[in-house]
PDB file of C-alpha atoms in Angstrom:
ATOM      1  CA  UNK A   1     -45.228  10.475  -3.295  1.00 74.00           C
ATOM      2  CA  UNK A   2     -48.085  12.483  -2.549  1.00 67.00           C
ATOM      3  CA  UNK A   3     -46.057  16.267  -2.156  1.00 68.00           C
ATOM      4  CA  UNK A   4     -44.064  14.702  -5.606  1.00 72.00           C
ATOM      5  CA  UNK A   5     -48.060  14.274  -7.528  1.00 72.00           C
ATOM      6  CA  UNK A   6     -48.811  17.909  -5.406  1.00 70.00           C
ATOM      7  CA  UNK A   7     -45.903  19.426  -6.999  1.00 77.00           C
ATOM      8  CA  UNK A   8     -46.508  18.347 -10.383  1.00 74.00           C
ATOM      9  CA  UNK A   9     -50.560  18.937 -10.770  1.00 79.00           C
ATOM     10  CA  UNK A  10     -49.828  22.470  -9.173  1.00 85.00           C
ATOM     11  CA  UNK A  11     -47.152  23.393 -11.622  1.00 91.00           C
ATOM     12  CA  UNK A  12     -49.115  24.950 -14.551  1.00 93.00           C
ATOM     13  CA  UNK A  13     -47.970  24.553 -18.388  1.00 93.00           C
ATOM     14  CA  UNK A  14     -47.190  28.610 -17.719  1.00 96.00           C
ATOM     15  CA  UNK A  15     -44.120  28.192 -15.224  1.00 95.00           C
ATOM     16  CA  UNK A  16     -40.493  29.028 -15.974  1.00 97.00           C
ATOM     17  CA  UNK A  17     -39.114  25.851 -15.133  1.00 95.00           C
ATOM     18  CA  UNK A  18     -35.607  27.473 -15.698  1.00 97.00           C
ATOM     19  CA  UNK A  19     -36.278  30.017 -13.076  1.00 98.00           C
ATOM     20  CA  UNK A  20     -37.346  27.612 -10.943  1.00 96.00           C
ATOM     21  CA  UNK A  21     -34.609  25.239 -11.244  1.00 97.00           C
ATOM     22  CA  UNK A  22     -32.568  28.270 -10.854  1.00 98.00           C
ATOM     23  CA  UNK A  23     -33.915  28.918  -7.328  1.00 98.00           C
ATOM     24  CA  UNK A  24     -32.849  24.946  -6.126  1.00 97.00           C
ATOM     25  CA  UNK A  25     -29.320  25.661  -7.578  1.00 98.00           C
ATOM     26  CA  UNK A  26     -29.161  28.790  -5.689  1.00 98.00           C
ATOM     27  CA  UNK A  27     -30.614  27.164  -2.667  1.00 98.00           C
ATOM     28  CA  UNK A  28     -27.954  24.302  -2.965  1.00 98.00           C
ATOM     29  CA  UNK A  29     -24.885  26.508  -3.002  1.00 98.00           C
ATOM     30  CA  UNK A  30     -25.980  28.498  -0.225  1.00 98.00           C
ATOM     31  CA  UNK A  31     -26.146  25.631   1.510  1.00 97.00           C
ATOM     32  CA  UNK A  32     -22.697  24.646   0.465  1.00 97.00           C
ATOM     33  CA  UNK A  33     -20.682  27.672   1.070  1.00 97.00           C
ATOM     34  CA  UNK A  34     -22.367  28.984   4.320  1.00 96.00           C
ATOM     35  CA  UNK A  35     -22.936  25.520   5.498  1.00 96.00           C
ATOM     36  CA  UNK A  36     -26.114  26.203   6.748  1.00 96.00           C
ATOM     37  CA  UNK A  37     -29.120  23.888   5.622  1.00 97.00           C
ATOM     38  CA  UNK A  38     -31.465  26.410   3.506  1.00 98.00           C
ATOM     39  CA  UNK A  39     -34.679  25.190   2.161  1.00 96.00           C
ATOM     40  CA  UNK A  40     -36.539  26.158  -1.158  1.00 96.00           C
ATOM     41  CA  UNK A  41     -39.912  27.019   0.209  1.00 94.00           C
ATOM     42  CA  UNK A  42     -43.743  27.349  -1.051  1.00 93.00           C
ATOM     43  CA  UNK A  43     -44.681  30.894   0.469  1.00 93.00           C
ATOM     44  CA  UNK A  44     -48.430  29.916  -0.456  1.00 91.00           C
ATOM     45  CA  UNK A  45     -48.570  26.520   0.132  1.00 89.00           C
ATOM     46  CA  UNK A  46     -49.010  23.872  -2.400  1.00 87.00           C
ATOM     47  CA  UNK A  47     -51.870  21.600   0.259  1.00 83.00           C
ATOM     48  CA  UNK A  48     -52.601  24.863   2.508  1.00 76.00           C
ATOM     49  CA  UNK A  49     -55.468  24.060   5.109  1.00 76.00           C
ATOM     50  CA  UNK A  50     -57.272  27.606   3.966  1.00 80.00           C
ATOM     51  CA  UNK A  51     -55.314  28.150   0.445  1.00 84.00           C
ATOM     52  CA  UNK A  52     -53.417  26.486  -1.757  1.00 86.00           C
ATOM     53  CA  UNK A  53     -50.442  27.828  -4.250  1.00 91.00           C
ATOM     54  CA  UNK A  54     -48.473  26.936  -7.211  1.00 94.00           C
ATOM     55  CA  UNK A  55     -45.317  25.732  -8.092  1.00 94.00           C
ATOM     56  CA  UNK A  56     -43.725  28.750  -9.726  1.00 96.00           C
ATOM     57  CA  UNK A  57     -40.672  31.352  -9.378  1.00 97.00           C
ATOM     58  CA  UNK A  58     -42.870  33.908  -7.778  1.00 97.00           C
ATOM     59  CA  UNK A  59     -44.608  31.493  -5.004  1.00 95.00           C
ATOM     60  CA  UNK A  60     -40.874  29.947  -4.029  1.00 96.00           C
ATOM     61  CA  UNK A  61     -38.304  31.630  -1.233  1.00 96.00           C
ATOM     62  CA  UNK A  62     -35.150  30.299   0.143  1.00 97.00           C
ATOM     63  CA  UNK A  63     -35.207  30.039   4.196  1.00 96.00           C
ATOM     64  CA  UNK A  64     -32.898  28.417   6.583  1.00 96.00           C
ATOM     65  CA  UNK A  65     -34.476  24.891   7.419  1.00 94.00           C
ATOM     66  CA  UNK A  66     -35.357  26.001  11.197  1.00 94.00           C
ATOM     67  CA  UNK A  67     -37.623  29.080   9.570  1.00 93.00           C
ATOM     68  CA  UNK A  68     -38.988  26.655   7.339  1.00 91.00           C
ATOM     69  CA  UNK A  69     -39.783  24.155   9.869  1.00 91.00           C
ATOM     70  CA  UNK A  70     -41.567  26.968  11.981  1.00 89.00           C
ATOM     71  CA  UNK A  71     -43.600  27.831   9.055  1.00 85.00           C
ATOM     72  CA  UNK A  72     -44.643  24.696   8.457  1.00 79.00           C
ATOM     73  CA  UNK A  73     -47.650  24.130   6.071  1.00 79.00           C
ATOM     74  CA  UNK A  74     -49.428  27.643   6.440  1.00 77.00           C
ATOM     75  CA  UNK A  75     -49.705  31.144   4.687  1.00 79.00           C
ATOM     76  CA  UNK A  76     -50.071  33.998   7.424  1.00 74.00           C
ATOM     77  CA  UNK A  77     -50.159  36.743   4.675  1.00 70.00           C
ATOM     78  CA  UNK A  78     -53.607  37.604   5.195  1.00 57.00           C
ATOM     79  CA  UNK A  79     -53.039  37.861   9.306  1.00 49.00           C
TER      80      UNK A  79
END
């Protein structure tokens, strides 16, 4: 519940909800015909530690779930 209320105060009235949407459905049949889990992931985090991002197109990337897992909840683009 708390990520779902993150999501949604972190998605301002600016975002291209069809793009975004666009992303999960592209995420979802990647998943289906490689059959390899892929995740739809914040590159700036929505509750980073240092920084915190938004929910839109241009803050979203598809990884396999073992990337995402090793990212976890951090932003290394300043490192």
């Amino acid at each position: 519940m708390k990520r779902k209320a993150a999501k949604l105060q972190r998605t301002p009235v600016w975002a291209d909800i069809a793009a975004i949407a666009k992303i999960f459905e592209r995420c979802a049949a990647m998943c289906q015909q490689d059959g390899i889990d892929y995740h739809v992931d914040h590159i700036i985090p929505l509750q980073g530690d240092t920084v915190s991002g938004l929910h839109v197109e241009n803050n979203l990337q598809i990884l396999t779930g073992e990337e995402n897992m090793k990212k976890g909840n951090r932003y290394d683009g300043w490192a």
